[in-house]
PDB file of C-alpha atoms in Angstrom:
ATOM      1  CA  UNK A   1     -12.492 -17.175  -9.385  1.00 85.00           C
ATOM      2  CA  UNK A   2     -12.473 -13.919 -11.332  1.00 89.00           C
ATOM      3  CA  UNK A   3     -11.926 -10.436  -9.873  1.00 88.00           C
ATOM      4  CA  UNK A   4     -15.575  -9.343  -9.437  1.00 91.00           C
ATOM      5  CA  UNK A   5     -16.523 -12.541  -7.609  1.00 94.00           C
ATOM      6  CA  UNK A   6     -13.477 -12.270  -5.359  1.00 96.00           C
ATOM      7  CA  UNK A   7     -14.336  -8.675  -4.439  1.00 96.00           C
ATOM      8  CA  UNK A   8     -17.982  -9.482  -3.773  1.00 96.00           C
ATOM      9  CA  UNK A   9     -16.997 -12.385  -1.549  1.00 97.00           C
ATOM     10  CA  UNK A  10     -14.593 -10.149   0.370  1.00 97.00           C
ATOM     11  CA  UNK A  11     -17.206  -7.460   0.987  1.00 98.00           C
ATOM     12  CA  UNK A  12     -19.773 -10.077   2.026  1.00 98.00           C
ATOM     13  CA  UNK A  13     -17.282 -11.647   4.438  1.00 98.00           C
ATOM     14  CA  UNK A  14     -16.620  -8.380   6.286  1.00 98.00           C
ATOM     15  CA  UNK A  15     -20.322  -7.562   6.434  1.00 98.00           C
ATOM     16  CA  UNK A  16     -20.787 -11.011   7.936  1.00 97.00           C
ATOM     17  CA  UNK A  17     -18.168 -10.169  10.568  1.00 97.00           C
ATOM     18  CA  UNK A  18     -20.135  -7.006  11.292  1.00 97.00           C
ATOM     19  CA  UNK A  19     -23.293  -9.047  11.779  1.00 97.00           C
ATOM     20  CA  UNK A  20     -21.455 -11.438  14.117  1.00 97.00           C
ATOM     21  CA  UNK A  21     -20.051  -8.643  16.279  1.00 94.00           C
ATOM     22  CA  UNK A  22     -23.480  -7.017  16.470  1.00 95.00           C
ATOM     23  CA  UNK A  23     -25.033 -10.329  17.561  1.00 94.00           C
ATOM     24  CA  UNK A  24     -22.333 -10.606  20.232  1.00 93.00           C
ATOM     25  CA  UNK A  25     -23.312  -7.212  21.626  1.00 88.00           C
ATOM     26  CA  UNK A  26     -20.370  -5.254  20.207  1.00 87.00           C
ATOM     27  CA  UNK A  27     -21.663  -3.638  17.008  1.00 91.00           C
ATOM     28  CA  UNK A  28     -19.223  -1.941  14.664  1.00 94.00           C
ATOM     29  CA  UNK A  29     -19.609   1.796  14.110  1.00 96.00           C
ATOM     30  CA  UNK A  30     -21.084   2.194  10.632  1.00 96.00           C
ATOM     31  CA  UNK A  31     -17.889   3.751   9.176  1.00 97.00           C
ATOM     32  CA  UNK A  32     -15.908   0.672  10.241  1.00 97.00           C
ATOM     33  CA  UNK A  33     -18.494  -1.557   8.611  1.00 97.00           C
ATOM     34  CA  UNK A  34     -18.440   0.385   5.329  1.00 97.00           C
ATOM     35  CA  UNK A  35     -14.688   1.006   5.151  1.00 97.00           C
ATOM     36  CA  UNK A  36     -13.894  -2.547   6.250  1.00 97.00           C
ATOM     37  CA  UNK A  37     -16.161  -3.987   3.549  1.00 98.00           C
ATOM     38  CA  UNK A  38     -14.448  -1.865   0.884  1.00 97.00           C
ATOM     39  CA  UNK A  39     -10.972  -2.757   2.119  1.00 98.00           C
ATOM     40  CA  UNK A  40     -11.873  -6.441   2.267  1.00 98.00           C
ATOM     41  CA  UNK A  41     -13.280  -6.247  -1.276  1.00 97.00           C
ATOM     42  CA  UNK A  42      -9.999  -4.757  -2.467  1.00 97.00           C
ATOM     43  CA  UNK A  43      -7.818  -7.119  -0.440  1.00 98.00           C
ATOM     44  CA  UNK A  44      -9.668 -10.074  -1.965  1.00 97.00           C
ATOM     45  CA  UNK A  45      -7.875  -9.262  -5.238  1.00 96.00           C
ATOM     46  CA  UNK A  46      -4.396  -9.022  -3.729  1.00 95.00           C
ATOM     47  CA  UNK A  47      -3.346 -12.720  -3.818  1.00 96.00           C
ATOM     48  CA  UNK A  48      -3.420 -12.516  -7.618  1.00 95.00           C
ATOM     49  CA  UNK A  49      -0.314 -10.314  -7.481  1.00 94.00           C
ATOM     50  CA  UNK A  50       1.372 -13.433  -8.871  1.00 93.00           C
ATOM     51  CA  UNK A  51      -0.601 -13.254 -12.148  1.00 90.00           C
ATOM     52  CA  UNK A  52       0.207 -10.664 -14.806  1.00 86.00           C
ATOM     53  CA  UNK A  53      -3.266 -10.926 -16.378  1.00 84.00           C
ATOM     54  CA  UNK A  54      -5.238 -10.498 -13.130  1.00 89.00           C
ATOM     55  CA  UNK A  55      -7.424  -7.496 -12.332  1.00 88.00           C
ATOM     56  CA  UNK A  56      -4.888  -6.220  -9.811  1.00 91.00           C
ATOM     57  CA  UNK A  57      -2.149  -6.079 -12.453  1.00 90.00           C
ATOM     58  CA  UNK A  58      -4.071  -3.325 -14.273  1.00 87.00           C
ATOM     59  CA  UNK A  59      -5.047  -1.338 -11.196  1.00 91.00           C
ATOM     60  CA  UNK A  60      -1.964   0.883 -10.960  1.00 93.00           C
ATOM     61  CA  UNK A  61      -0.622   0.805 -14.495  1.00 91.00           C
ATOM     62  CA  UNK A  62       3.056  -0.064 -15.070  1.00 93.00           C
ATOM     63  CA  UNK A  63       3.721  -0.108 -11.317  1.00 94.00           C
ATOM     64  CA  UNK A  64       1.282  -2.946 -10.598  1.00 94.00           C
ATOM     65  CA  UNK A  65       2.237  -4.826 -13.764  1.00 94.00           C
ATOM     66  CA  UNK A  66       5.888  -4.693 -12.775  1.00 95.00           C
ATOM     67  CA  UNK A  67       5.084  -5.726  -9.215  1.00 95.00           C
ATOM     68  CA  UNK A  68       3.099  -8.709 -10.490  1.00 95.00           C
ATOM     69  CA  UNK A  69       6.078  -9.898 -12.505  1.00 95.00           C
ATOM     70  CA  UNK A  70       8.364  -9.597  -9.491  1.00 96.00           C
ATOM     71  CA  UNK A  71       5.928 -11.404  -7.175  1.00 96.00           C
ATOM     72  CA  UNK A  72       5.436 -14.148  -9.770  1.00 96.00           C
ATOM     73  CA  UNK A  73       9.186 -14.766  -9.925  1.00 96.00           C
ATOM     74  CA  UNK A  74       9.549 -14.744  -6.139  1.00 96.00           C
ATOM     75  CA  UNK A  75       6.601 -17.118  -5.743  1.00 96.00           C
ATOM     76  CA  UNK A  76       8.027 -19.468  -8.352  1.00 96.00           C
ATOM     77  CA  UNK A  77      11.429 -19.436  -6.653  1.00 97.00           C
ATOM     78  CA  UNK A  78       9.831 -20.281  -3.290  1.00 97.00           C
ATOM     79  CA  UNK A  79       7.833 -23.068  -4.926  1.00 97.00           C
ATOM     80  CA  UNK A  80      10.912 -24.626  -6.519  1.00 96.00           C
ATOM     81  CA  UNK A  81      12.891 -24.358  -3.301  1.00 96.00           C
ATOM     82  CA  UNK A  82      10.218 -25.993  -1.130  1.00 96.00           C
ATOM     83  CA  UNK A  83       8.390 -28.440  -3.406  1.00 95.00           C
ATOM     84  CA  UNK A  84       8.420 -32.120  -2.535  1.00 94.00           C
ATOM     85  CA  UNK A  85       8.967 -34.893  -5.082  1.00 94.00           C
ATOM     86  CA  UNK A  86       5.194 -35.366  -5.269  1.00 95.00           C
ATOM     87  CA  UNK A  87       4.438 -31.737  -6.093  1.00 95.00           C
ATOM     88  CA  UNK A  88       3.898 -31.033  -9.774  1.00 91.00           C
ATOM     89  CA  UNK A  89       6.471 -29.211 -11.873  1.00 90.00           C
ATOM     90  CA  UNK A  90       5.445 -25.649 -12.777  1.00 89.00           C
ATOM     91  CA  UNK A  91       6.558 -22.872 -15.085  1.00 87.00           C
ATOM     92  CA  UNK A  92       5.232 -19.951 -13.007  1.00 91.00           C
ATOM     93  CA  UNK A  93       4.301 -18.889  -9.509  1.00 93.00           C
ATOM     94  CA  UNK A  94       0.534 -18.367  -9.824  1.00 93.00           C
ATOM     95  CA  UNK A  95      -1.467 -19.888  -6.980  1.00 94.00           C
ATOM     96  CA  UNK A  96       1.543 -20.613  -4.832  1.00 96.00           C
ATOM     97  CA  UNK A  97       3.036 -18.328  -2.158  1.00 97.00           C
ATOM     98  CA  UNK A  98       0.438 -15.536  -2.272  1.00 97.00           C
ATOM     99  CA  UNK A  99      -2.384 -18.073  -2.035  1.00 97.00           C
ATOM    100  CA  UNK A 100      -1.470 -19.388   1.422  1.00 98.00           C
ATOM    101  CA  UNK A 101      -2.617 -18.681   4.985  1.00 97.00           C
ATOM    102  CA  UNK A 102       0.920 -17.592   5.840  1.00 97.00           C
ATOM    103  CA  UNK A 103       0.886 -14.858   3.202  1.00 97.00           C
ATOM    104  CA  UNK A 104      -2.520 -13.668   4.402  1.00 98.00           C
ATOM    105  CA  UNK A 105      -1.256 -13.377   7.983  1.00 98.00           C
ATOM    106  CA  UNK A 106       1.881 -11.572   6.846  1.00 97.00           C
ATOM    107  CA  UNK A 107       0.095  -8.907   4.819  1.00 97.00           C
ATOM    108  CA  UNK A 108      -2.544  -8.423   7.517  1.00 97.00           C
ATOM    109  CA  UNK A 109       0.103  -7.978  10.203  1.00 97.00           C
ATOM    110  CA  UNK A 110       2.140  -5.748   7.912  1.00 97.00           C
ATOM    111  CA  UNK A 111      -0.870  -3.514   7.258  1.00 97.00           C
ATOM    112  CA  UNK A 112      -1.544  -3.154  10.978  1.00 96.00           C
ATOM    113  CA  UNK A 113       2.119  -2.335  11.595  1.00 95.00           C
ATOM    114  CA  UNK A 114       2.080   0.283   8.841  1.00 95.00           C
ATOM    115  CA  UNK A 115      -1.080   1.875  10.214  1.00 93.00           C
ATOM    116  CA  UNK A 116       0.419   1.969  13.702  1.00 88.00           C
ATOM    117  CA  UNK A 117       3.833   3.352  12.768  1.00 90.00           C
ATOM    118  CA  UNK A 118       3.274   5.566   9.716  1.00 84.00           C
ATOM    119  CA  UNK A 119       0.367   7.410  11.312  1.00 83.00           C
ATOM    120  CA  UNK A 120      -2.072   9.259   9.030  1.00 89.00           C
ATOM    121  CA  UNK A 121      -0.131   8.891   5.792  1.00 93.00           C
ATOM    122  CA  UNK A 122       0.211   5.148   6.292  1.00 94.00           C
ATOM    123  CA  UNK A 123      -3.536   4.893   6.876  1.00 95.00           C
ATOM    124  CA  UNK A 124      -4.265   6.994   3.799  1.00 96.00           C
ATOM    125  CA  UNK A 125      -1.938   4.818   1.694  1.00 96.00           C
ATOM    126  CA  UNK A 126      -3.685   1.635   2.833  1.00 97.00           C
ATOM    127  CA  UNK A 127      -7.106   3.121   2.183  1.00 97.00           C
ATOM    128  CA  UNK A 128      -6.102   4.455  -1.235  1.00 97.00           C
ATOM    129  CA  UNK A 129      -4.662   1.167  -2.483  1.00 97.00           C
ATOM    130  CA  UNK A 130      -7.575  -0.944  -1.303  1.00 97.00           C
ATOM    131  CA  UNK A 131     -10.286   1.483  -2.388  1.00 96.00           C
ATOM    132  CA  UNK A 132      -8.817   1.557  -5.902  1.00 96.00           C
ATOM    133  CA  UNK A 133      -8.802  -2.245  -5.887  1.00 96.00           C
ATOM    134  CA  UNK A 134     -12.396  -2.286  -4.608  1.00 95.00           C
ATOM    135  CA  UNK A 135     -13.466  -0.092  -7.536  1.00 93.00           C
ATOM    136  CA  UNK A 136     -11.591  -2.352  -9.957  1.00 92.00           C
ATOM    137  CA  UNK A 137     -13.254  -5.438  -8.504  1.00 92.00           C
ATOM    138  CA  UNK A 138     -16.787  -4.326  -7.664  1.00 91.00           C
ATOM    139  CA  UNK A 139     -17.200  -1.992 -10.665  1.00 87.00           C
ATOM    140  CA  UNK A 140     -15.091  -4.059 -13.020  1.00 74.00           C
ATOM    141  CA  UNK A 141     -16.691  -3.136 -16.344  1.00 64.00           C
ATOM    142  CA  UNK A 142     -17.097   0.536 -15.465  1.00 67.00           C
ATOM    143  CA  UNK A 143     -13.490   0.724 -14.239  1.00 62.00           C
ATOM    144  CA  UNK A 144     -12.143  -0.841 -17.428  1.00 66.00           C
ATOM    145  CA  UNK A 145     -14.075   1.673 -19.533  1.00 69.00           C
ATOM    146  CA  UNK A 146     -12.806   4.618 -17.452  1.00 73.00           C
ATOM    147  CA  UNK A 147      -9.443   6.332 -17.337  1.00 79.00           C
ATOM    148  CA  UNK A 148      -7.041   4.912 -14.760  1.00 84.00           C
ATOM    149  CA  UNK A 149      -6.449   8.441 -13.520  1.00 89.00           C
ATOM    150  CA  UNK A 150     -10.166   8.860 -12.752  1.00 90.00           C
ATOM    151  CA  UNK A 151     -10.177   5.636 -10.750  1.00 91.00           C
ATOM    152  CA  UNK A 152      -7.080   6.779  -8.830  1.00 94.00           C
ATOM    153  CA  UNK A 153      -8.649  10.163  -8.126  1.00 94.00           C
ATOM    154  CA  UNK A 154     -11.786   8.442  -6.867  1.00 93.00           C
ATOM    155  CA  UNK A 155      -9.673   6.227  -4.617  1.00 95.00           C
ATOM    156  CA  UNK A 156      -7.633   9.143  -3.274  1.00 96.00           C
ATOM    157  CA  UNK A 157     -10.663  11.343  -2.644  1.00 97.00           C
ATOM    158  CA  UNK A 158     -12.589   8.525  -0.976  1.00 96.00           C
ATOM    159  CA  UNK A 159      -9.587   7.629   1.194  1.00 97.00           C
ATOM    160  CA  UNK A 160      -9.261  11.220   2.409  1.00 97.00           C
ATOM    161  CA  UNK A 161     -12.976  11.587   3.139  1.00 97.00           C
ATOM    162  CA  UNK A 162     -13.364   8.211   4.850  1.00 97.00           C
ATOM    163  CA  UNK A 163     -10.279   8.733   7.006  1.00 95.00           C
ATOM    164  CA  UNK A 164     -11.798  12.035   8.123  1.00 95.00           C
ATOM    165  CA  UNK A 165     -15.074  10.323   8.975  1.00 97.00           C
ATOM    166  CA  UNK A 166     -13.310   7.575  10.953  1.00 96.00           C
ATOM    167  CA  UNK A 167     -11.321  10.154  12.882  1.00 94.00           C
ATOM    168  CA  UNK A 168     -14.485  11.648  14.339  1.00 94.00           C
ATOM    169  CA  UNK A 169     -15.152  10.598  17.966  1.00 92.00           C
ATOM    170  CA  UNK A 170     -17.028   7.304  18.130  1.00 90.00           C
ATOM    171  CA  UNK A 171     -16.712   6.590  14.410  1.00 93.00           C
ATOM    172  CA  UNK A 172     -14.190   3.801  14.705  1.00 92.00           C
ATOM    173  CA  UNK A 173     -10.563   4.912  14.314  1.00 91.00           C
ATOM    174  CA  UNK A 174      -9.904   3.147  17.616  1.00 90.00           C
ATOM    175  CA  UNK A 175     -12.377   0.310  17.117  1.00 91.00           C
ATOM    176  CA  UNK A 176     -11.426  -2.961  18.855  1.00 87.00           C
ATOM    177  CA  UNK A 177      -7.918  -1.750  19.759  1.00 87.00           C
ATOM    178  CA  UNK A 178      -8.618   0.960  22.310  1.00 83.00           C
ATOM    179  CA  UNK A 179      -5.210   1.649  23.851  1.00 82.00           C
ATOM    180  CA  UNK A 180      -3.243   4.859  23.265  1.00 81.00           C
ATOM    181  CA  UNK A 181      -1.599   4.880  19.843  1.00 81.00           C
ATOM    182  CA  UNK A 182      -3.546   1.834  18.646  1.00 87.00           C
ATOM    183  CA  UNK A 183      -5.824   3.694  16.239  1.00 89.00           C
ATOM    184  CA  UNK A 184      -6.357   1.900  12.957  1.00 94.00           C
ATOM    185  CA  UNK A 185      -4.634  -1.323  14.022  1.00 94.00           C
ATOM    186  CA  UNK A 186      -7.861  -3.062  12.982  1.00 96.00           C
ATOM    187  CA  UNK A 187      -7.128  -2.259   9.309  1.00 96.00           C
ATOM    188  CA  UNK A 188      -5.097  -5.457   9.076  1.00 97.00           C
ATOM    189  CA  UNK A 189      -8.165  -7.577   9.830  1.00 97.00           C
ATOM    190  CA  UNK A 190     -10.168  -6.951   6.622  1.00 98.00           C
ATOM    191  CA  UNK A 191      -6.941  -7.279   4.627  1.00 98.00           C
ATOM    192  CA  UNK A 192      -6.164 -10.670   6.168  1.00 98.00           C
ATOM    193  CA  UNK A 193      -9.790 -11.759   5.752  1.00 98.00           C
ATOM    194  CA  UNK A 194      -9.893 -10.652   2.121  1.00 98.00           C
ATOM    195  CA  UNK A 195      -6.812 -12.720   1.292  1.00 98.00           C
ATOM    196  CA  UNK A 196      -8.215 -15.808   3.005  1.00 98.00           C
ATOM    197  CA  UNK A 197     -11.584 -15.445   1.290  1.00 97.00           C
ATOM    198  CA  UNK A 198      -9.783 -15.209  -2.055  1.00 97.00           C
ATOM    199  CA  UNK A 199      -7.947 -18.454  -1.297  1.00 97.00           C
ATOM    200  CA  UNK A 200     -11.142 -20.235  -0.271  1.00 97.00           C
ATOM    201  CA  UNK A 201     -12.814 -19.062  -3.480  1.00 96.00           C
ATOM    202  CA  UNK A 202      -9.948 -20.383  -5.582  1.00 96.00           C
ATOM    203  CA  UNK A 203     -10.084 -23.673  -3.677  1.00 96.00           C
ATOM    204  CA  UNK A 204     -13.581 -24.198  -5.090  1.00 95.00           C
ATOM    205  CA  UNK A 205     -12.279 -24.134  -8.657  1.00 95.00           C
ATOM    206  CA  UNK A 206     -10.842 -26.978 -10.698  1.00 93.00           C
ATOM    207  CA  UNK A 207      -7.211 -26.324  -9.735  1.00 91.00           C
ATOM    208  CA  UNK A 208      -7.750 -26.004  -5.985  1.00 95.00           C
ATOM    209  CA  UNK A 209      -5.537 -23.818  -3.801  1.00 97.00           C
ATOM    210  CA  UNK A 210      -2.534 -24.615  -1.538  1.00 97.00           C
ATOM    211  CA  UNK A 211      -3.950 -22.645   1.390  1.00 97.00           C
ATOM    212  CA  UNK A 212      -2.230 -24.727   4.085  1.00 97.00           C
ATOM    213  CA  UNK A 213       1.346 -24.473   2.791  1.00 96.00           C
ATOM    214  CA  UNK A 214       3.901 -25.285   4.182  1.00 93.00           C
ATOM    215  CA  UNK A 215       2.041 -28.046   6.046  1.00 94.00           C
ATOM    216  CA  UNK A 216       2.591 -31.395   4.237  1.00 93.00           C
ATOM    217  CA  UNK A 217      -0.545 -33.210   3.066  1.00 95.00           C
ATOM    218  CA  UNK A 218      -0.443 -36.578   1.272  1.00 93.00           C
ATOM    219  CA  UNK A 219       3.283 -36.152   0.768  1.00 93.00           C
ATOM    220  CA  UNK A 220       2.908 -32.743  -0.896  1.00 95.00           C
ATOM    221  CA  UNK A 221       4.022 -29.354   0.410  1.00 95.00           C
ATOM    222  CA  UNK A 222       1.755 -27.533  -2.053  1.00 97.00           C
ATOM    223  CA  UNK A 223      -1.337 -29.704  -1.783  1.00 96.00           C
ATOM    224  CA  UNK A 224      -4.255 -28.041  -3.648  1.00 95.00           C
ATOM    225  CA  UNK A 225      -7.039 -27.900  -1.070  1.00 96.00           C
ATOM    226  CA  UNK A 226     -10.578 -28.159  -2.442  1.00 95.00           C
ATOM    227  CA  UNK A 227     -13.887 -30.022  -2.353  1.00 94.00           C
ATOM    228  CA  UNK A 228     -14.418 -33.259  -4.304  1.00 93.00           C
ATOM    229  CA  UNK A 229     -13.718 -32.693  -8.003  1.00 88.00           C
ATOM    230  CA  UNK A 230     -17.351 -33.159  -8.962  1.00 89.00           C
ATOM    231  CA  UNK A 231     -18.192 -30.080  -6.855  1.00 91.00           C
ATOM    232  CA  UNK A 232     -15.584 -27.788  -8.412  1.00 93.00           C
ATOM    233  CA  UNK A 233     -16.068 -25.342 -11.273  1.00 93.00           C
ATOM    234  CA  UNK A 234     -13.956 -23.407 -13.743  1.00 91.00           C
ATOM    235  CA  UNK A 235     -13.131 -19.771 -13.044  1.00 87.00           C
ATOM    236  CA  UNK A 236     -15.545 -17.515 -14.907  1.00 85.00           C
ATOM    237  CA  UNK A 237     -18.063 -20.296 -15.505  1.00 90.00           C
ATOM    238  CA  UNK A 238     -21.825 -19.976 -15.131  1.00 92.00           C
ATOM    239  CA  UNK A 239     -21.590 -21.364 -11.586  1.00 92.00           C
ATOM    240  CA  UNK A 240     -19.526 -18.369 -10.552  1.00 93.00           C
ATOM    241  CA  UNK A 241     -21.507 -15.778 -12.512  1.00 91.00           C
ATOM    242  CA  UNK A 242     -25.068 -17.055 -12.085  1.00 93.00           C
ATOM    243  CA  UNK A 243     -24.909 -18.744  -8.689  1.00 94.00           C
ATOM    244  CA  UNK A 244     -22.057 -17.575  -6.477  1.00 95.00           C
ATOM    245  CA  UNK A 245     -22.095 -13.863  -7.272  1.00 95.00           C
ATOM    246  CA  UNK A 246     -25.849 -13.466  -6.562  1.00 95.00           C
ATOM    247  CA  UNK A 247     -25.342 -15.478  -3.357  1.00 96.00           C
ATOM    248  CA  UNK A 248     -22.517 -13.155  -2.279  1.00 97.00           C
ATOM    249  CA  UNK A 249     -24.741 -10.131  -2.920  1.00 96.00           C
ATOM    250  CA  UNK A 250     -27.594 -11.595  -0.874  1.00 97.00           C
ATOM    251  CA  UNK A 251     -25.335 -12.653   1.976  1.00 97.00           C
ATOM    252  CA  UNK A 252     -23.619  -9.281   1.995  1.00 97.00           C
ATOM    253  CA  UNK A 253     -26.942  -7.445   2.071  1.00 97.00           C
ATOM    254  CA  UNK A 254     -28.237  -9.590   4.907  1.00 97.00           C
ATOM    255  CA  UNK A 255     -24.981  -9.236   6.832  1.00 97.00           C
ATOM    256  CA  UNK A 256     -24.965  -5.451   6.428  1.00 96.00           C
ATOM    257  CA  UNK A 257     -28.590  -5.131   7.482  1.00 97.00           C
ATOM    258  CA  UNK A 258     -27.940  -7.315  10.539  1.00 96.00           C
ATOM    259  CA  UNK A 259     -24.820  -5.375  11.454  1.00 96.00           C
ATOM    260  CA  UNK A 260     -26.757  -2.090  11.347  1.00 94.00           C
ATOM    261  CA  UNK A 261     -29.649  -3.484  13.379  1.00 92.00           C
ATOM    262  CA  UNK A 262     -32.234  -3.567  10.606  1.00 91.00           C
ATOM    263  CA  UNK A 263     -32.733  -7.345  10.903  1.00 82.00           C
TER     264      UNK A 263
END
């Protein structure tokens, strides 16, 4: 799928988590719901770090473009080193390492570790990166027509304000993880979820997605998981733009309303 659809699906997924926790009698504080949805929307772009033409490659200028090239080469090297005889030959690393459950777990755990060890500046860095990505994904056309510096300033300002809101008593800095020094450990959850939602979205497209690597399936290490071919669509097609994106908006709205007790 394309960047905007990925981001919408990520936001809708976290709002759905908020609705589920509310139904279970443990509602999220509203700042956790809002910040988590934005982080998840940004994290849903992150697996495309292996693609130099993806939305994420433009988000931070030369830095993100260079990082995409490095991740592409690493992903390709891992693919070549682990492919089975039945896996297809490739010329690049797109939709390989960063499109797996293992990668999603690693970046989610890494984010939680950063939030727990780097204290406020680690939290601000995580918020900044993912809020910039959320703007790039959710406001794709507006972001492309704006200066990168303006988008970065918006991300930095929003990160500072939202961190201040979360730090207020009862607003969610210690949501879910309530022990001493465990503030913000939950930040890894929307990041992990965003990556997985991205992979599931890509699995619906023509090429499928090797989400379950390195588990062997049908003799392949990089088996492209997906529905029957007749149910798949091309990235950027009318199915994505006219069907899935409106569905994500509706589901996200319903999930948010349920999480806040309006439904």
